[in-house]
GROMACS .gro file of C-alpha atoms in nm:
model
  373
    1MET     CA    1   1.982  12.844  -2.613
    2PRO     CA    2   2.046  12.489  -2.696
    3ASP     CA    3   1.857  12.165  -2.490
    4ARG     CA    4   2.218  12.037  -2.381
    5ASP     CA    5   2.343  12.382  -2.303
    6LEU     CA    6   2.023  12.445  -2.047
    7LEU     CA    7   2.071  12.081  -1.925
    8LEU     CA    8   2.431  12.139  -1.829
    9ILE     CA    9   2.310  12.474  -1.632
   10ALA     CA   10   2.043  12.223  -1.454
   11ALA     CA   11   2.269  11.987  -1.361
   12TYR     CA   12   2.548  12.223  -1.244
   13ALA     CA   13   2.311  12.412  -1.026
   14PHE     CA   14   2.216  12.137  -0.849
   15ALA     CA   15   2.485  12.000  -0.804
   16GLY     CA   16   2.577  12.289  -0.625
   17ALA     CA   17   2.270  12.317  -0.423
   18SER     CA   18   2.296  11.972  -0.379
   19ALA     CA   19   2.646  12.029  -0.197
   20ALA     CA   20   2.482  12.292   0.041
   21GLY     CA   21   2.169  12.108   0.124
   22ILE     CA   22   2.377  11.812   0.256
   23LEU     CA   23   2.591  12.028   0.442
   24GLY     CA   24   2.312  12.185   0.554
   25ALA     CA   25   2.117  11.797   0.687
   26LEU     CA   26   2.413  11.772   0.897
   27VAL     CA   27   2.378  12.101   1.037
   28LEU     CA   28   2.006  12.053   1.138
   29ARG     CA   29   2.104  11.679   1.289
   30ALA     CA   30   2.351  11.826   1.501
   31LEU     CA   31   2.164  12.096   1.618
   32ARG     CA   32   1.828  11.889   1.644
   33HIS     CA   33   1.826  11.940   2.053
   34THR     CA   34   1.875  12.300   2.023
   35SER     CA   35   1.594  12.599   2.039
   36LEU     CA   36   1.333  12.627   1.754
   37VAL     CA   37   1.471  12.948   1.652
   38VAL     CA   38   1.809  12.757   1.566
   39SER     CA   39   1.627  12.566   1.336
   40LEU     CA   40   1.437  12.775   1.130
   41THR     CA   41   1.722  12.997   1.110
   42VAL     CA   42   1.948  12.676   1.000
   43VAL     CA   43   1.673  12.619   0.741
   44ALA     CA   44   1.665  12.956   0.550
   45ALA     CA   45   2.041  12.953   0.588
   46VAL     CA   46   2.032  12.664   0.426
   47THR     CA   47   1.798  12.748   0.150
   48VAL     CA   48   1.925  13.052   0.099
   49THR     CA   49   2.298  12.898   0.119
   50ALA     CA   50   2.185  12.607  -0.154
   51MET     CA   51   2.063  12.924  -0.386
   52LEU     CA   52   2.352  13.094  -0.366
   53ALA     CA   53   2.519  12.765  -0.411
   54GLY     CA   54   2.362  12.666  -0.711
   55THR     CA   55   2.363  13.025  -0.868
   56LEU     CA   56   2.736  13.057  -0.822
   57THR     CA   57   2.800  12.723  -0.925
   58VAL     CA   58   2.626  12.823  -1.272
   59CYS     CA   59   2.783  13.168  -1.299
   60LYS     CA   60   3.161  13.010  -1.243
   61ALA     CA   61   3.105  12.765  -1.534
   62MET     CA   62   2.922  13.060  -1.781
   63TYR     CA   63   3.255  13.244  -1.731
   64LEU     CA   64   3.074  13.526  -1.646
   65ARG     CA   65   3.211  13.885  -1.627
   66PRO     CA   66   3.340  14.020  -1.280
   67HIS     CA   67   3.151  14.292  -1.257
   68ASP     CA   68   2.798  14.042  -1.321
   69PHE     CA   69   3.006  13.786  -1.089
   70SER     CA   70   2.951  14.061  -0.840
   71VAL     CA   71   2.596  14.204  -0.932
   72VAL     CA   72   2.470  13.856  -0.885
   73THR     CA   73   2.649  13.791  -0.592
   74THR     CA   74   2.540  14.101  -0.444
   75VAL     CA   75   2.194  14.005  -0.494
   76VAL     CA   76   2.167  13.667  -0.385
   77ALA     CA   77   2.348  13.798  -0.074
   78MET     CA   78   2.047  14.080   0.023
   79ALA     CA   79   1.859  13.771  -0.025
   80ALA     CA   80   2.015  13.593   0.208
   81VAL     CA   81   2.041  13.831   0.429
   82VAL     CA   82   1.627  13.925   0.400
   83SER     CA   83   1.534  13.623   0.421
   84LEU     CA   84   1.803  13.503   0.763
   85ALA     CA   85   1.620  13.848   0.978
   86THR     CA   86   1.298  13.688   0.863
   87ALA     CA   87   1.316  13.333   1.041
   88LEU     CA   88   1.526  13.493   1.338
   89VAL     CA   89   1.253  13.705   1.370
   90LEU     CA   90   0.950  13.373   1.245
   91GLY     CA   91   1.146  13.202   1.474
   92ARG     CA   92   1.172  13.409   1.809
   93TRP     CA   93   0.799  13.469   1.786
   94VAL     CA   94   0.668  13.074   1.748
   95VAL     CA   95   0.895  13.015   2.045
   96ALA     CA   96   0.762  13.259   2.268
   97ARG     CA   97   0.421  13.108   2.174
   98SER     CA   98   0.574  12.828   2.268
   99ARG     CA   99   0.653  12.921   2.653
  100GLU     CA  100   0.330  13.093   2.710
  101LEU     CA  101   0.142  12.714   2.609
  102ALA     CA  102   0.407  12.514   2.755
  103LEU     CA  103   0.418  12.820   3.168
  104ALA     CA  104  -0.058  12.740   3.079
  105ALA     CA  105   0.031  12.329   3.036
  106ARG     CA  106   0.224  12.374   3.380
  107SER     CA  107  -0.039  12.480   3.521
  108PHE     CA  108  -0.176  12.070   3.520
  109GLY     CA  109   0.053  12.045   3.794
  110ASP     CA  110  -0.045  12.312   3.997
  111ASP     CA  111  -0.400  12.340   4.039
  112GLY     CA  112  -0.507  12.070   3.783
  113THR     CA  113  -0.691  12.382   3.500
  114PHE     CA  114  -0.570  12.471   3.140
  115ALA     CA  115  -0.568  12.794   3.026
  116ALA     CA  116  -0.533  12.874   2.680
  117PRO     CA  117  -0.257  13.192   2.618
  118GLY     CA  118  -0.440  13.486   2.451
  119GLY     CA  119  -0.297  13.640   2.152
  120ALA     CA  120  -0.199  13.455   1.791
  121ALA     CA  121  -0.018  13.160   1.736
  122THR     CA  122   0.026  12.897   1.438
  123ALA     CA  123  -0.252  12.676   1.356
  124GLU     CA  124  -0.062  12.369   1.520
  125LEU     CA  125  -0.002  12.554   1.855
  126VAL     CA  126  -0.396  12.643   1.881
  127GLN     CA  127  -0.469  12.282   1.765
  128LEU     CA  128  -0.295  12.208   2.079
  129SER     CA  129  -0.410  12.476   2.327
  130ARG     CA  130  -0.773  12.303   2.202
  131GLU     CA  131  -0.685  11.922   2.320
  132LEU     CA  132  -0.482  12.070   2.665
  133ALA     CA  133  -0.817  12.232   2.689
  134ALA     CA  134  -1.034  11.932   2.614
  135THR     CA  135  -0.820  11.744   2.855
  136SER     CA  136  -0.821  11.949   3.062
  137ALA     CA  137  -1.189  11.967   3.109
  138LYS     CA  138  -1.204  11.597   3.149
  139LEU     CA  139  -0.959  11.559   3.408
  140THR     CA  140  -1.196  11.813   3.575
  141ALA     CA  141  -1.517  11.622   3.496
  142SER     CA  142  -1.318  11.292   3.620
  143ARG     CA  143  -1.202  11.475   3.961
  144GLU     CA  144  -1.527  11.591   3.970
  145ARG     CA  145  -1.686  11.195   3.965
  146GLU     CA  146  -1.410  11.057   4.177
  147ALA     CA  147  -1.494  11.355   4.497
  148ALA     CA  148  -1.845  11.239   4.471
  149LEU     CA  149  -1.758  10.863   4.479
  150GLU     CA  150  -1.531  10.902   4.757
  151ALA     CA  151  -1.835  11.133   4.979
  152SER     CA  152  -2.044  10.846   4.878
  153ARG     CA  153  -1.819  10.561   5.013
  154ARG     CA  154  -1.769  10.773   5.353
  155GLU     CA  155  -2.086  10.823   5.402
  156LEU     CA  156  -2.161  10.423   5.272
  157VAL     CA  157  -1.944  10.351   5.528
  158ALA     CA  158  -2.107  10.535   5.817
  159TRP     CA  159  -2.430  10.395   5.722
  160MET     CA  160  -2.333  10.060   5.710
  161SER     CA  161  -2.142  10.083   6.015
  162HIS     CA  162  -2.451  10.218   6.201
  163ASP     CA  163  -2.625   9.939   6.004
  164LEU     CA  164  -2.441   9.614   6.088
  165ARG     CA  165  -2.423   9.745   6.471
  166THR     CA  166  -2.739   9.739   6.545
  167PRO     CA  167  -2.894   9.388   6.452
  168LEU     CA  168  -2.565   9.294   6.605
  169ALA     CA  169  -2.617   9.469   6.946
  170GLY     CA  170  -2.956   9.296   6.895
  171LEU     CA  171  -2.816   8.949   6.838
  172ARG     CA  172  -2.577   9.006   7.165
  173ALA     CA  173  -2.826   9.068   7.371
  174MET     CA  174  -3.103   8.867   7.316
  175SER     CA  175  -2.832   8.547   7.296
  176GLU     CA  176  -2.710   8.680   7.648
  177ALA     CA  177  -3.064   8.671   7.755
  178LEU     CA  178  -3.097   8.291   7.579
  179GLU     CA  179  -2.757   8.220   7.770
  180ASP     CA  180  -2.855   8.313   8.094
  181GLY     CA  181  -3.198   8.222   8.128
  182VAL     CA  182  -3.411   8.512   8.151
  183ALA     CA  183  -3.577   8.524   7.818
  184PRO     CA  184  -3.946   8.549   7.902
  185ASP     CA  185  -4.027   8.390   7.559
  186PRO     CA  186  -3.697   8.158   7.402
  187PRO     CA  187  -3.899   8.074   7.051
  188ARG     CA  188  -3.997   8.413   7.012
  189TYR     CA  189  -3.617   8.547   7.087
  190LEU     CA  190  -3.506   8.266   6.854
  191ARG     CA  191  -3.722   8.367   6.528
  192GLN     CA  192  -3.571   8.733   6.540
  193ILE     CA  193  -3.225   8.625   6.575
  194ARG     CA  194  -3.283   8.437   6.257
  195THR     CA  195  -3.474   8.775   6.110
  196GLU     CA  196  -3.174   8.995   6.242
  197VAL     CA  197  -2.942   8.715   6.057
  198ASP     CA  198  -3.124   8.707   5.756
  199ARG     CA  199  -3.108   9.097   5.753
  200LEU     CA  200  -2.694   9.057   5.767
  201ASP     CA  201  -2.645   8.774   5.531
  202THR     CA  202  -2.853   9.021   5.279
  203MET     CA  203  -2.642   9.339   5.362
  204VAL     CA  204  -2.312   9.126   5.307
  205GLY     CA  205  -2.459   8.985   4.983
  206ASP     CA  206  -2.523   9.343   4.876
  207LEU     CA  207  -2.178   9.417   4.922
  208PHE     CA  208  -2.045   9.114   4.788
  209ASP     CA  209  -2.232   9.152   4.487
  210LEU     CA  210  -2.200   9.630   4.472
  211SER     CA  211  -1.774   9.492   4.497
  212ARG     CA  212  -1.842   9.198   4.150
  213ILE     CA  213  -2.036   9.537   3.958
  214HIS     CA  214  -1.734   9.753   4.075
  215ALA     CA  215  -1.428   9.546   3.945
  216GLY     CA  216  -1.595   9.412   3.600
  217THR     CA  217  -1.663   9.092   3.716
  218LEU     CA  218  -1.970   9.074   3.690
  219ALA     CA  219  -2.050   8.705   3.514
  220LEU     CA  220  -2.391   8.782   3.269
  221THR     CA  221  -2.502   8.479   3.116
  222PRO     CA  222  -2.699   8.642   2.795
  223ALA     CA  223  -3.087   8.436   2.684
  224ARG     CA  224  -3.359   8.578   2.505
  225VAL     CA  225  -3.653   8.626   2.755
  226SER     CA  226  -3.957   8.793   2.727
  227ALA     CA  227  -4.052   9.083   2.922
  228TYR     CA  228  -4.384   8.986   2.974
  229ASP     CA  229  -4.220   8.698   3.171
  230LEU     CA  230  -3.972   8.884   3.334
  231VAL     CA  231  -4.245   9.144   3.443
  232GLY     CA  232  -4.499   8.836   3.559
  233GLU     CA  233  -4.150   8.675   3.804
  234ALA     CA  234  -4.096   9.027   3.960
  235ILE     CA  235  -4.461   9.075   4.058
  236ALA     CA  236  -4.522   8.684   4.240
  237GLY     CA  237  -4.193   8.780   4.361
  238ALA     CA  238  -4.268   9.116   4.581
  239ASP     CA  239  -4.648   9.074   4.595
  240PRO     CA  240  -4.623   8.890   4.936
  241LEU     CA  241  -4.461   9.155   5.039
  242ALA     CA  242  -4.732   9.417   4.849
  243ARG     CA  243  -5.046   9.198   5.066
  244GLU     CA  244  -4.852   9.226   5.397
  245LEU     CA  245  -4.857   9.657   5.354
  246GLY     CA  246  -5.165   9.683   5.214
  247VAL     CA  247  -5.017   9.796   4.858
  248ARG     CA  248  -5.202   9.719   4.534
  249LEU     CA  249  -4.919   9.552   4.288
  250VAL     CA  250  -5.043   9.609   3.942
  251GLY     CA  251  -4.920   9.554   3.587
  252GLU     CA  252  -4.999   9.881   3.390
  253ARG     CA  253  -4.925   9.742   3.045
  254VAL     CA  254  -4.713   9.447   2.960
  255ASP     CA  255  -4.589   9.396   2.648
  256ALA     CA  256  -4.436   9.056   2.541
  257VAL     CA  257  -4.135   9.231   2.409
  258PRO     CA  258  -3.848   8.964   2.346
  259VAL     CA  259  -3.479   9.120   2.572
  260GLU     CA  260  -3.137   8.924   2.562
  261VAL     CA  261  -3.083   8.962   2.890
  262ASP     CA  262  -2.959   8.826   3.187
  263GLY     CA  263  -3.278   8.635   3.297
  264ARG     CA  264  -3.172   8.584   3.662
  265GLU     CA  265  -2.977   8.895   3.726
  266MET     CA  266  -3.334   9.125   3.558
  267THR     CA  267  -3.561   8.988   3.825
  268ARG     CA  268  -3.354   9.093   4.060
  269VAL     CA  269  -3.361   9.459   3.926
  270LEU     CA  270  -3.691   9.442   3.903
  271ALA     CA  271  -3.729   9.321   4.195
  272ASN     CA  272  -3.520   9.586   4.413
  273LEU     CA  273  -3.760   9.801   4.200
  274LEU     CA  274  -4.021   9.682   4.329
  275VAL     CA  275  -3.937   9.592   4.713
  276ASN     CA  276  -3.867  10.044   4.728
  277ALA     CA  277  -4.190  10.112   4.569
  278ILE     CA  278  -4.355   9.921   4.785
  279ARG     CA  279  -4.147  10.056   5.104
  280ARG     CA  280  -4.235  10.372   4.980
  281THR     CA  281  -4.621  10.404   4.924
  282PRO     CA  282  -4.853  10.457   5.181
  283ALA     CA  283  -5.137  10.144   5.275
  284ASP     CA  284  -5.404  10.138   4.989
  285GLY     CA  285  -5.148  10.297   4.780
  286THR     CA  286  -5.099  10.162   4.381
  287VAL     CA  287  -4.721  10.037   4.295
  288ALA     CA  288  -4.739   9.993   3.856
  289VAL     CA  289  -4.498   9.786   3.637
  290ALA     CA  290  -4.424   9.870   3.246
  291ALA     CA  291  -4.273   9.714   2.994
  292GLU     CA  292  -4.315   9.890   2.684
  293ARG     CA  293  -4.125   9.889   2.290
  294ARG     CA  294  -4.003  10.235   2.200
  295ALA     CA  295  -3.818  10.227   1.889
  296ASP     CA  296  -3.512   9.998   1.926
  297ARG     CA  297  -3.537  10.007   2.319
  298VAL     CA  298  -3.746   9.826   2.582
  299VAL     CA  299  -3.845  10.015   2.840
  300LEU     CA  300  -3.968   9.819   3.189
  301SER     CA  301  -4.042  10.081   3.428
  302VAL     CA  302  -4.222  10.047   3.770
  303THR     CA  303  -4.400  10.380   3.959
  304ASP     CA  304  -4.506  10.421   4.322
  305GLY     CA  305  -4.686  10.649   4.515
  306CYS     CA  306  -4.385  10.767   4.743
  307GLY     CA  307  -4.534  11.178   4.667
  308GLY     CA  308  -4.251  11.169   4.516
  309ILE     CA  309  -3.838  11.296   4.560
  310PRO     CA  310  -3.647  11.649   4.581
  311GLU     CA  311  -3.498  11.760   4.287
  312ASP     CA  312  -3.204  11.851   4.395
  313GLU     CA  313  -3.215  11.450   4.484
  314LEU     CA  314  -3.234  11.261   4.187
  315PRO     CA  315  -2.913  11.283   3.985
  316ARG     CA  316  -2.785  11.090   4.323
  317VAL     CA  317  -3.096  10.851   4.369
  318PHE     CA  318  -2.896  10.531   4.170
  319ASP     CA  319  -2.516  10.665   4.368
  320THR     CA  320  -2.427  10.377   4.601
  321GLY     CA  321  -2.518  10.431   4.969
  322TRP     CA  322  -2.797  10.722   4.888
  323ARG     CA  323  -3.115  10.612   5.087
  324GLY     CA  324  -3.299  10.987   5.051
  325SER     CA  325  -3.350  11.233   5.322
  326ALA     CA  326  -3.652  11.041   5.452
  327ALA     CA  327  -3.478  10.711   5.485
  328ARG     CA  328  -3.210  10.711   5.717
  329THR     CA  329  -3.308  10.427   5.898
  330PRO     CA  330  -3.353  10.088   5.877
  331PRO     CA  331  -3.628   9.926   5.685
  332ALA     CA  332  -3.474  10.179   5.450
  333GLY     CA  333  -3.160   9.910   5.414
  334ALA     CA  334  -2.737  10.067   5.323
  335GLY     CA  335  -2.840  10.210   5.007
  336LEU     CA  336  -2.705   9.939   4.764
  337GLY     CA  337  -2.994   9.841   4.609
  338LEU     CA  338  -3.030  10.087   4.328
  339ALA     CA  339  -2.666  10.133   4.305
  340ILE     CA  340  -2.703   9.726   4.246
  341VAL     CA  341  -2.963   9.786   3.965
  342ARG     CA  342  -2.749  10.066   3.803
  343GLY     CA  343  -2.395   9.841   3.807
  344ILE     CA  344  -2.675   9.556   3.649
  345VAL     CA  345  -2.847   9.762   3.374
  346ASP     CA  346  -2.519   9.908   3.285
  347ALA     CA  347  -2.371   9.542   3.269
  348HIS     CA  348  -2.644   9.463   3.013
  349ALA     CA  349  -2.607   9.799   2.792
  350GLY     CA  350  -2.879   9.988   2.915
  351ARG     CA  351  -2.960  10.294   3.174
  352ALA     CA  352  -3.140  10.340   3.462
  353GLU     CA  353  -3.363  10.668   3.492
  354VAL     CA  354  -3.583  10.833   3.756
  355ARG     CA  355  -3.839  11.126   3.710
  356ASN     CA  356  -4.053  11.213   3.960
  357VAL     CA  357  -4.454  11.191   3.815
  358ARG     CA  358  -4.772  11.290   3.981
  359GLY     CA  359  -4.834  11.128   4.315
  360GLY     CA  360  -4.500  10.933   4.333
  361CYS     CA  361  -4.156  10.864   4.094
  362ARG     CA  362  -4.079  10.678   3.828
  363PHE     CA  363  -3.795  10.454   3.828
  364GLU     CA  364  -3.710  10.293   3.387
  365VAL     CA  365  -3.502  10.005   3.262
  366VAL     CA  366  -3.394  10.137   2.916
  367LEU     CA  367  -3.258   9.789   2.725
  368PRO     CA  368  -3.117   9.716   2.352
  369ALA     CA  369  -3.448   9.514   2.239
  370ALA     CA  370  -3.355   9.145   2.109
  371PRO     CA  371  -3.163   9.135   1.792
  372GLY     CA  372  -3.432   9.079   1.513
  373ALA     CA  373  -3.710   9.137   1.686
   0.00000   0.00000   0.00000
């Protein structure tokens, strides 16, 4: 066949198929909001119609005999029937799987969980099921965290109400005794009032700091400092309390490794850990402080002699309001110190950990090493 005739046949076929394709595109646009079954059927019909139009156009241009033309038309028509039937079956199958997935996804609004439907499905639907399952797991974990946080908040409110009411009642009683002139030792009453006011001021300050941490408004001023200096300042600040309670305060191993932190806030972290450790350690016990380099991290640790924390309570140690099963009354505090520790350490891109050791527990603050150190 000459090249010219071949090009002419191709042009006729393209013209006929293009006309059918344009018509099919218009139909698809008009039916774009209908069922997937309809869309697949239309696509199959457009494909077959384009082939049929191109074939018939070429047949007409070639002036085929009526018998040959009928044979070609019949073959193409049978192919069209099979294609449309296949598209219809496939479309109904895909729609059925989509409906099952939609019913499963509706459980998000009911019980908040998602269970992927069984049976075979297309790769896209399988991928969608996986994404929904992953989202369901994240939502479940988020709800559990929210429930735990809400429980700790309610617990904190209850404890704070008790801890605030006790000193306020004492202040009122002492002030009334002074006012009525029946206080046996007015100077002692005044000193006790000052002590209670300082304690209330500390509790209110802790609440304010914790609210800033939770709101993400804790302002940090990082600077390059030595872990040796941080530990030294913390030990110096806690030493009077340790002497008063008969607890030995020692530096186990303190390396002069640099860290880039807010010195004031990090000193507060160590001070909170040291005060907790000293108060929980019996007289003649030892509280050890250490600072060491581990790969690209700096670890500050405080080890006490409290006898250990129950294993089931270890995950809650840094929760707001946690005070331990045996620490329900002052001087246990309001359970804010360790929550503040975790908040400050998190703000420094570090992490706070705790684990039991022989005779007590070990709190660790893991911080990134200073760049270039």
